[in-house]
CSV table of C-alpha atoms and ligand atoms in Angstrom, one decimal:
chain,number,residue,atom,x,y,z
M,6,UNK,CA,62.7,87.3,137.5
M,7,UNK,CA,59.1,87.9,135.9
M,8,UNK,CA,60.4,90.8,134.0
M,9,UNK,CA,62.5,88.7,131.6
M,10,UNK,CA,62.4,89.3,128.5
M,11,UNK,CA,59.6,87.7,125.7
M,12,UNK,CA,62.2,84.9,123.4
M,13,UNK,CA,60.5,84.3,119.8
M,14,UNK,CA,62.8,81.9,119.2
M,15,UNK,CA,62.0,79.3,116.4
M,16,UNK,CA,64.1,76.6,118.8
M,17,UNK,CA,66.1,76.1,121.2
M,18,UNK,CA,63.4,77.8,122.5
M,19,UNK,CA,61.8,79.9,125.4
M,20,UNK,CA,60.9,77.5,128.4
M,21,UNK,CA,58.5,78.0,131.2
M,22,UNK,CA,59.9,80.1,133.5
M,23,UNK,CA,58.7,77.4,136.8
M,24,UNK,CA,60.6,74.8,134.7
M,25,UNK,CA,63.8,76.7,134.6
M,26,UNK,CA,63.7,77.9,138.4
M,27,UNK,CA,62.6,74.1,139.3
M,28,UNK,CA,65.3,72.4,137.7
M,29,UNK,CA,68.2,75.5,139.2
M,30,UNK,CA,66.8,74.5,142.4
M,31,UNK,CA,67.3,70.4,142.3
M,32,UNK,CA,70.3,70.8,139.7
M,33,UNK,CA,72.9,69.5,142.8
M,34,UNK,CA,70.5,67.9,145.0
M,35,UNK,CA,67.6,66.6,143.4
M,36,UNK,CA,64.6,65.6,145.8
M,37,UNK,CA,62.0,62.7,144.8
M,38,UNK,CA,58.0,62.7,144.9
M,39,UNK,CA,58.4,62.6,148.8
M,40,UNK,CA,60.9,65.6,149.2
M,41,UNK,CA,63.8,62.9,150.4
M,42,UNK,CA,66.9,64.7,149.4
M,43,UNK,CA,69.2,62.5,146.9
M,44,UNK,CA,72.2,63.8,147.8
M,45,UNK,CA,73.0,64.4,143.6
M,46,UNK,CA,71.9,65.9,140.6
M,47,UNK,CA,70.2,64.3,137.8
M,48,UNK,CA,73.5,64.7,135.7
M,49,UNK,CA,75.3,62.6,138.0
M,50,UNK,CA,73.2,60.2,138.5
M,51,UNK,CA,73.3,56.4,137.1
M,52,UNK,CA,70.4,56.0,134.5
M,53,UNK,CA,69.5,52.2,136.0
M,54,UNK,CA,69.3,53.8,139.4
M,55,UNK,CA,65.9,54.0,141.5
M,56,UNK,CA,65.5,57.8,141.1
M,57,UNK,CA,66.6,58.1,137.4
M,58,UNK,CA,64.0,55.3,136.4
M,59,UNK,CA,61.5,57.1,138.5
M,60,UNK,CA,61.6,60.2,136.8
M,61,UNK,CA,61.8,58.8,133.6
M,62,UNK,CA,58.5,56.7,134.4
M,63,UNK,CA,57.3,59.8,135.4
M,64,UNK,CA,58.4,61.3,132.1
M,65,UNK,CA,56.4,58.6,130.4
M,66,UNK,CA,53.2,58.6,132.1
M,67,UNK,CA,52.3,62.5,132.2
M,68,UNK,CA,53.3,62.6,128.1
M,69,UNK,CA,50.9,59.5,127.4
M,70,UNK,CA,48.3,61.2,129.3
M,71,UNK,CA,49.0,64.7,128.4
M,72,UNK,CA,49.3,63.5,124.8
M,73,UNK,CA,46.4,60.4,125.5
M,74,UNK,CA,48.4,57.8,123.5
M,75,UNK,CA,47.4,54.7,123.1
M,76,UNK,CA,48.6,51.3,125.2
M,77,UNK,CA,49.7,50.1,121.7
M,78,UNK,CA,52.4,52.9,120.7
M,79,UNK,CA,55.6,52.5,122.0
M,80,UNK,CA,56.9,55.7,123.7
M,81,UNK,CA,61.0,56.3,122.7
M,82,UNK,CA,63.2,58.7,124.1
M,83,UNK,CA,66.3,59.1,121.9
M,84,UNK,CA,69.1,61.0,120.7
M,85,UNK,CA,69.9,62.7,117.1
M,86,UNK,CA,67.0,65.0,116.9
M,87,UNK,CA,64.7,65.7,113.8
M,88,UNK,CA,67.2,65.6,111.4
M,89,UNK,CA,68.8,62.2,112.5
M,90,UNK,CA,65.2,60.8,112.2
M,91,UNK,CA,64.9,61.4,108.7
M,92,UNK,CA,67.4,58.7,108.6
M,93,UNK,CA,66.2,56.4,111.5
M,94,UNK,CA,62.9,56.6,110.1
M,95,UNK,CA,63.7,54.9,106.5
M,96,UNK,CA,66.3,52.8,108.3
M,97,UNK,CA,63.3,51.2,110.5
M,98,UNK,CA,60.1,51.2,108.5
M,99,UNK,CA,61.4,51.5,104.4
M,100,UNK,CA,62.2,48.1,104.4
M,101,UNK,CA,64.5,49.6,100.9
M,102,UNK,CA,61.5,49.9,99.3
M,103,UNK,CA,59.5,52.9,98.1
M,104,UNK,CA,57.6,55.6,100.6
M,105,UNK,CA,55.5,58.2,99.6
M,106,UNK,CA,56.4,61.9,101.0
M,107,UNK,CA,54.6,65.1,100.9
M,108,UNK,CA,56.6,68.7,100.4
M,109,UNK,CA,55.2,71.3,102.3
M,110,UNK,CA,58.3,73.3,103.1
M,111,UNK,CA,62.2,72.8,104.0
M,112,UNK,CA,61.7,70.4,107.1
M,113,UNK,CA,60.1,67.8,104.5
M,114,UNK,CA,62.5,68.4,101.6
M,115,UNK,CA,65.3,67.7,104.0
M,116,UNK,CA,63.2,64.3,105.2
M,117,UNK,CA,62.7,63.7,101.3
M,118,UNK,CA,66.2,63.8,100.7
M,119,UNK,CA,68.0,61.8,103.5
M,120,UNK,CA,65.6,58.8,102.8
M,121,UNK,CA,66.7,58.8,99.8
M,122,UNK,CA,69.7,57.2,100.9
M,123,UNK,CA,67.9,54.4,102.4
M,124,UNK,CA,65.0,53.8,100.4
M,125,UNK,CA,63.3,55.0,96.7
M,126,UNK,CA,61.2,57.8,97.9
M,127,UNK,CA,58.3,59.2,96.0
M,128,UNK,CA,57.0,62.9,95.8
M,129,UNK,CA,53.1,62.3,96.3
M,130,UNK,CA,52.6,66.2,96.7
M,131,UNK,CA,54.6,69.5,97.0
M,132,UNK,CA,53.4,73.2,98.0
M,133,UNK,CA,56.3,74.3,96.3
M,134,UNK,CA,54.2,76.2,93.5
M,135,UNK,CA,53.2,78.7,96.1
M,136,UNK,CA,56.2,79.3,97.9
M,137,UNK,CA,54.7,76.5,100.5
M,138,UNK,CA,52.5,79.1,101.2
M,139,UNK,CA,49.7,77.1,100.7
M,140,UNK,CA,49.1,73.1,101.7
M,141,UNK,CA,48.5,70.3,99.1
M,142,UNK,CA,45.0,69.3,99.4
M,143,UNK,CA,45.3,65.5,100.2
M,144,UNK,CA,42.4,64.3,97.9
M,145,UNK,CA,44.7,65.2,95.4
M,146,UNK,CA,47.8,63.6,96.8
M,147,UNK,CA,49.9,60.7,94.4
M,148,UNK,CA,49.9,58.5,96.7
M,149,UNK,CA,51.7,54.8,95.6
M,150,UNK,CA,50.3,51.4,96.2
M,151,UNK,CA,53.7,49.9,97.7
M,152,UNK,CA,54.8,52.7,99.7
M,153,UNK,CA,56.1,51.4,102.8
M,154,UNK,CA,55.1,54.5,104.5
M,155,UNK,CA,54.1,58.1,103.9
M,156,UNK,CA,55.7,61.0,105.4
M,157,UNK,CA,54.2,64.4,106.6
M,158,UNK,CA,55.5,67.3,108.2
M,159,UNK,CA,52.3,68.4,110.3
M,160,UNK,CA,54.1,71.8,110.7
M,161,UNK,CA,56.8,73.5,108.9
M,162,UNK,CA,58.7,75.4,111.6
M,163,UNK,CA,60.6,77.6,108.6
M,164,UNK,CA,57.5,78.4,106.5
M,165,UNK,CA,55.1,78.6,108.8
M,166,UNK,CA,52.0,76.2,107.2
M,167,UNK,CA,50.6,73.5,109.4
M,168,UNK,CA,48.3,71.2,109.5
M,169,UNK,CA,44.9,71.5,111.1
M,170,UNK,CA,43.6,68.0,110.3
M,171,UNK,CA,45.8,65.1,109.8
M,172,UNK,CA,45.0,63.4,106.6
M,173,UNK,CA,42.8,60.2,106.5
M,174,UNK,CA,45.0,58.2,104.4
M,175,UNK,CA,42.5,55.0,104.6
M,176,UNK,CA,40.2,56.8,103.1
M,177,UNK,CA,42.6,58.6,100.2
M,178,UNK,CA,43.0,54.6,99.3
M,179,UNK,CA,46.2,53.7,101.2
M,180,UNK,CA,47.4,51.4,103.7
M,181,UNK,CA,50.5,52.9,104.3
M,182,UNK,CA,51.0,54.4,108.0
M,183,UNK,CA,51.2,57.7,108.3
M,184,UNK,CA,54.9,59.1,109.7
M,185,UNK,CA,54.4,62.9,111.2
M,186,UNK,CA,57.2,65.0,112.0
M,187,UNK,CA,55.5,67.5,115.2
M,188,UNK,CA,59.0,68.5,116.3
M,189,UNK,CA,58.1,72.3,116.4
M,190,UNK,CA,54.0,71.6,117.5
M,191,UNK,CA,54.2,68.7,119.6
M,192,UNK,CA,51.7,69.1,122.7
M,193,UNK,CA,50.3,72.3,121.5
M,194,UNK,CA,47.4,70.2,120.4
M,195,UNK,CA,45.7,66.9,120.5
M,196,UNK,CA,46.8,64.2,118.3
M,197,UNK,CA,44.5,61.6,116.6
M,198,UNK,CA,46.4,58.7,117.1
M,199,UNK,CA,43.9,56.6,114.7
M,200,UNK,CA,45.7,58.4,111.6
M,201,UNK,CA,49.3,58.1,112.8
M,202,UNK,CA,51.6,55.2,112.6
M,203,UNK,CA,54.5,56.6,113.7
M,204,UNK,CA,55.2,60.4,115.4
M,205,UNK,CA,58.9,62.2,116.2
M,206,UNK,CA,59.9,65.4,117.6
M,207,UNK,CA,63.2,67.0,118.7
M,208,UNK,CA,62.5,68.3,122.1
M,209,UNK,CA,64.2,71.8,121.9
M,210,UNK,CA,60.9,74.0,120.3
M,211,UNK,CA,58.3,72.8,123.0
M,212,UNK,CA,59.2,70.5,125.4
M,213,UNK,CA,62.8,71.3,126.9
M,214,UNK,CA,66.4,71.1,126.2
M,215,UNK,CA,68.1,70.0,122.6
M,216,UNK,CA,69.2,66.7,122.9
M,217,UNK,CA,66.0,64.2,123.8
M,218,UNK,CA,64.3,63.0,120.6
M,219,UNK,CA,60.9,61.5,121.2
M,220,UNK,CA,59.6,58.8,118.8
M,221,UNK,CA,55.7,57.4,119.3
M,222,UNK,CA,55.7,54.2,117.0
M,223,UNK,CA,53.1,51.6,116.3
M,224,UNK,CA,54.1,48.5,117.8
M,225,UNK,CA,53.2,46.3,114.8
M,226,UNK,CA,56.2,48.7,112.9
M,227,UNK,CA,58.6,47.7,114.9
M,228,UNK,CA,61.3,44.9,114.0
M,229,UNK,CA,61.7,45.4,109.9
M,230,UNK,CA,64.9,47.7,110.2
M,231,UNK,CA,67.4,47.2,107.4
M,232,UNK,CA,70.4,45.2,108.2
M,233,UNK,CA,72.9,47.9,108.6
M,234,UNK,CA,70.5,50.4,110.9
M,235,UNK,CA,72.3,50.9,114.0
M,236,UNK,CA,71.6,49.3,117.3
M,237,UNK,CA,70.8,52.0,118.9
M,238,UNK,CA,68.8,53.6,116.2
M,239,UNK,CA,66.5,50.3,116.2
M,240,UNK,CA,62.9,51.3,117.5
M,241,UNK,CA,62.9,47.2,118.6
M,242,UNK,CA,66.7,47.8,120.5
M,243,UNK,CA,64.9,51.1,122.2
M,244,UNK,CA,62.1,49.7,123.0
M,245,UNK,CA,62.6,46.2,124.0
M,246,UNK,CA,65.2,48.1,126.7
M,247,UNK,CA,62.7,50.8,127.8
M,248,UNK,CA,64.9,53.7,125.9
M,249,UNK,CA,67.8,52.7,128.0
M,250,UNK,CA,69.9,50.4,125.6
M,251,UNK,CA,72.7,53.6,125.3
M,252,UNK,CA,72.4,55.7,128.0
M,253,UNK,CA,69.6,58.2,126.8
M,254,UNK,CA,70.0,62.2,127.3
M,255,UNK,CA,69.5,61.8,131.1
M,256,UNK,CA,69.0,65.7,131.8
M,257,UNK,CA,66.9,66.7,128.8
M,258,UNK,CA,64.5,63.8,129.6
M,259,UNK,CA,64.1,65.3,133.0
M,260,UNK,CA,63.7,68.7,132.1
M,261,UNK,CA,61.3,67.5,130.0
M,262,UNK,CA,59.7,66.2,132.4
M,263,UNK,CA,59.4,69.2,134.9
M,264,UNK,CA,57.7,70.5,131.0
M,265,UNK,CA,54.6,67.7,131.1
M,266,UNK,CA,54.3,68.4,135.2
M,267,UNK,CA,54.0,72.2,134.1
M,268,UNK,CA,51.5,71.4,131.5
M,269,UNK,CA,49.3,69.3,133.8
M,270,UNK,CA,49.3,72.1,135.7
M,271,UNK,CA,48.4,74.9,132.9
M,272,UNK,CA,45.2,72.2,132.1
M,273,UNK,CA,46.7,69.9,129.8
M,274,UNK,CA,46.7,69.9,126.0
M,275,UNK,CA,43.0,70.9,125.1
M,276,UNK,CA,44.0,74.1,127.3
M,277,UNK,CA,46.9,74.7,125.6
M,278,UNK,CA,45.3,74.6,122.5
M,279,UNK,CA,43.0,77.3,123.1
M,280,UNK,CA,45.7,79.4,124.6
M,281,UNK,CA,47.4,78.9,121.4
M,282,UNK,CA,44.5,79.5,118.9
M,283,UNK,CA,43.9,82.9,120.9
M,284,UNK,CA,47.6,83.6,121.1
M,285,UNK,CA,48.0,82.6,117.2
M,286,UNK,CA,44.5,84.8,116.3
M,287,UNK,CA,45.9,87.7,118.0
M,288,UNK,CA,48.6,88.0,116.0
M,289,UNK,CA,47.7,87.0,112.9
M,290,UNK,CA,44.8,89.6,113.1
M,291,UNK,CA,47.1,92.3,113.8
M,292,UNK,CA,49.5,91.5,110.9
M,293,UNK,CA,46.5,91.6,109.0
M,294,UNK,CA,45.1,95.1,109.5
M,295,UNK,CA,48.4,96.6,109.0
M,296,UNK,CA,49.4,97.6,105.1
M,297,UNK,CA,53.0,97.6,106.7
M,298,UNK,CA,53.7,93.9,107.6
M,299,UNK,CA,52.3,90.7,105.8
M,300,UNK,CA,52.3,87.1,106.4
M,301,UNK,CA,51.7,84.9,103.0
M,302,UNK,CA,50.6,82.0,104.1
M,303,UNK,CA,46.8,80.9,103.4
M,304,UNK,CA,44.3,81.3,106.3
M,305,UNK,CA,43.7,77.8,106.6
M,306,UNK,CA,46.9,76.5,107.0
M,307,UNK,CA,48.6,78.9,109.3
M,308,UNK,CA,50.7,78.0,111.9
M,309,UNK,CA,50.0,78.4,115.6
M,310,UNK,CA,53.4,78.2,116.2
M,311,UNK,CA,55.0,80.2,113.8
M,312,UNK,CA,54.3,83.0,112.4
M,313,UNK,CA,56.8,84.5,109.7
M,314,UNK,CA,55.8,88.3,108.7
M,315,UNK,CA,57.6,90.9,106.6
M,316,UNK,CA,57.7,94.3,106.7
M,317,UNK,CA,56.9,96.4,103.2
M,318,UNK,CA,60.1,97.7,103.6
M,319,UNK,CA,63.0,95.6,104.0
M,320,UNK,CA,65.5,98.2,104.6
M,321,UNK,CA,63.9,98.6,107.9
M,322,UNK,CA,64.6,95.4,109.4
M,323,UNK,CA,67.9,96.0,111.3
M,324,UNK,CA,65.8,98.8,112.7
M,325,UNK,CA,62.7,96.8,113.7
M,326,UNK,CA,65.1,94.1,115.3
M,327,UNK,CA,67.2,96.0,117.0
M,328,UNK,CA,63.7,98.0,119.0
M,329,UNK,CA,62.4,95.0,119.5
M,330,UNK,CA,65.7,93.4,121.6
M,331,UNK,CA,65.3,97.3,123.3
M,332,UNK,CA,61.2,96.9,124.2
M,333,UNK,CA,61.8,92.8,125.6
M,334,UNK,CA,61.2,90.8,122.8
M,335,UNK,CA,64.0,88.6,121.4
M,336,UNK,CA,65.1,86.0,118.8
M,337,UNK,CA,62.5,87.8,116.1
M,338,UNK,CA,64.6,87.8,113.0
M,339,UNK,CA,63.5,85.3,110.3
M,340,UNK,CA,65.1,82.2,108.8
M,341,UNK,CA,67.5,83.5,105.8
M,342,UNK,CA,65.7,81.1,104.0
M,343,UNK,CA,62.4,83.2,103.9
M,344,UNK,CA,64.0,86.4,105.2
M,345,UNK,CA,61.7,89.1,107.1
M,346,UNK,CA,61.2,88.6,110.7
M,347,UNK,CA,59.6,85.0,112.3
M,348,UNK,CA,57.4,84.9,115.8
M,349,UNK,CA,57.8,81.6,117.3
M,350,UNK,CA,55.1,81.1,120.0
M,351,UNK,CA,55.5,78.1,121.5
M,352,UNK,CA,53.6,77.2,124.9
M,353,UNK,CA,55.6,79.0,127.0
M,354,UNK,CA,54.6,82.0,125.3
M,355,UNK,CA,51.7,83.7,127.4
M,356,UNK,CA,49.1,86.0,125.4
M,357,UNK,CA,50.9,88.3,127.2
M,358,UNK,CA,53.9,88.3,125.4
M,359,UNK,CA,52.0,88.1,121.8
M,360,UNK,CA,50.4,91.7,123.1
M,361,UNK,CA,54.0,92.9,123.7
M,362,UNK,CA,55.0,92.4,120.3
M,363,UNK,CA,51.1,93.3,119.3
M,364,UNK,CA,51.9,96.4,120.9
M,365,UNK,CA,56.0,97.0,119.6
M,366,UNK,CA,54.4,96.1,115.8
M,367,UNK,CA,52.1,99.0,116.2
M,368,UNK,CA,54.4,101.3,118.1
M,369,UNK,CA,57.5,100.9,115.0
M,370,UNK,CA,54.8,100.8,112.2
M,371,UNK,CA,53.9,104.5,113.4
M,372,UNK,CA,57.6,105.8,113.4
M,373,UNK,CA,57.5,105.1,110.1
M,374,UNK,CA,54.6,107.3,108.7
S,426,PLP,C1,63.8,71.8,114.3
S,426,PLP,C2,63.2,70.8,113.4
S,426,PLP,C3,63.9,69.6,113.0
S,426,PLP,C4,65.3,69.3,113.3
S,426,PLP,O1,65.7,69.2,114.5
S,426,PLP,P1,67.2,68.9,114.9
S,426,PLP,O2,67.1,68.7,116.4
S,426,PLP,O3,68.0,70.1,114.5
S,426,PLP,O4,67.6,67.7,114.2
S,426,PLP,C5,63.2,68.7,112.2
S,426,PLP,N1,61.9,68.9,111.9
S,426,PLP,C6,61.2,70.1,112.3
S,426,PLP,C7,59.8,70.2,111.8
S,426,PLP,C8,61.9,71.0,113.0
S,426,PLP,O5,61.2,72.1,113.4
């Protein structure tokens, strides 16, 4: 099994091969912390019981460590994914009043638009002038006095731009909190939770299976939903009942779970973060010698996590996909937003596997000559 193939895809996503072969091996007879059998597997088992609470306390404490967030952020694991957050977010924190959101590719334009049924949303920035190739500098953000919060997408999983720093909105002159959406780079590097009032992130790019949203929220934030926001979509509901006032996604929680115990393992975070500043640097370097392939995104904004590229001649894409599935290397072929071809290089990807495709790009750019 360590031959399988490299899996570029933007999400669901490649998983750590322990984490896969852990959870086959408990998936009808899962075993707690002291190897007592419990005669089921997590799918069957009752989400108030003794072992499903422990692993989901378990859960909780390796991805407040791993992640080091503070005692006063709740930690919510819910259902919907990203895109059901750009509703649960304006439903909770709006109020109906105005928010400030910035642009910087399809993930926010999406966010933009949904809370626009909930709330009077205000564009304070957009990269759209270059393609979102580029990032809006924040000293030059619009930000409003009133806006109830202000919405970021810290990295853009379609067009590839993240961000490196979070912005200091105290010191751009507002009191709004800051709301990130780190779906597609959540763990792959610290967070500074001073910046951050509220932080969500569908599961499925680097921490497990679709299906388990997670939601780190400011406890002074919680209780202003509007009226009509759903019980179970209320951050107070979830949190006042620990996640557990529906019957959260039971099995994605604990494969995400096996995820944090796997990252522990690999060093945490800060050694993921190197990994994936050597993994990103390879690659980028590469696509950057060649006069056959291009990425268009500024140097300073790039994304660890993905990298979309483009080869001078389109006509030879079928053919570059298609050698790339035959040398191990999977999933590559960009959004048809963007077009071109998209590297996703999440933490389960080893350096390794960045070589392989280091090695295929160099290998298909010569057949061409
Ligand atoms: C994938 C993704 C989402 C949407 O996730 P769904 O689970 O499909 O709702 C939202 N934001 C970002 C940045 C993403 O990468």
């Amino acid at each position: 099994m360590s031959t399988r193939p490299y899996n570029f895809s933007a999400g669901p996503a490649a998983m750590p091969l322990e984490v896969l072969q852990q959870a086959a091996a408990e998936m009808t007879d899962w075993h707690d912390a002291q190897g007592r059998s419990s005669g089921m597997g997590v799918m069957e088992m009752s989400h108030r019981g003794k072992e499903f609470i422990a692993i989901y306390e378990q859960a909780e404490a390796d991805l407040r460590e791993l992640l080091a967030i503070p005692a006063h952020f709740k930690v919510l694991f819910m259902q919907g994914g990203g895109i059901a957050e750009n509703a649960i977010v304006p439903l909770n924190l709006s109020r109906g009043e105005h928010i400030d959101v910035v642009v910087t590719g399809s993930w926010s334009e999406k966010s933009f638009k949904e809370a626009a049924k909930f709330c009077t949303p205000h564009l304070a920035a957009s990269g759209a002038d270059s393609h979102f190739t580029t990032l809006p500098d924040p000293a030059h953000w619009k930000l409003s006095h009133e806006a109830r919060y202000v919405h970021v997408c810290t990295n853009e999983t379609i067009h590839g731009v993240e961000f490196h720093h979070l912005p200091d909105l105290q010191a751009l002159g507002s009191n709004a909190p800051l709301v990130i959406d780190f779906s597609s780079h959540v763990l792959s590097r610290a967070v500074d939770w001073s910046k951050v009032g509220l932080a969500f992130g569908g599961a499925q790019k680097n921490i497990g299976p679709a299906g388990v949203t997670l939601v780190v929220v400011r406890e002074d934030l919680l209780g202003h939903a509007l009226k009509v926001c759903p019980s179970a979509f209320n951050y107070k509901t979830v949190a006042d009942n620990g996640s557990m006032y529906n019957t959260p996604p039971t099995y994605s929680i604990y494969v995400a779970g096996l995820t944090f115990q796997w990252l522990k393992r690999q060093g945490g975070v800060a050694a993921m973060e190197q990994r994936n500043i050597a993994k990103a640097q390879l690659l980028y370097d590469f696509l950057d010698s060649s006069s056959f392939y291009s990425n268009h995104v500024a140097a300073d904004c790039r994304s660890r996590m993905n990298v979309p590229f483009f080869l001078a001649d389109a006509s030879r894409n079928d053919a570059f996909l298609s050698g790339a599935k035959a040398a191990g290397l999977l999933q590559l072929k960009g959004h048809k937003s963007v077009g071109g071809m998209r590297a996703s290089i999440y933490n389960a990807m080893p350096i390794e596997g960045i070589q392989a495709l280091v090695d295929y790009l160099r290998a298909f750019e010569q057949t061409q000559a």
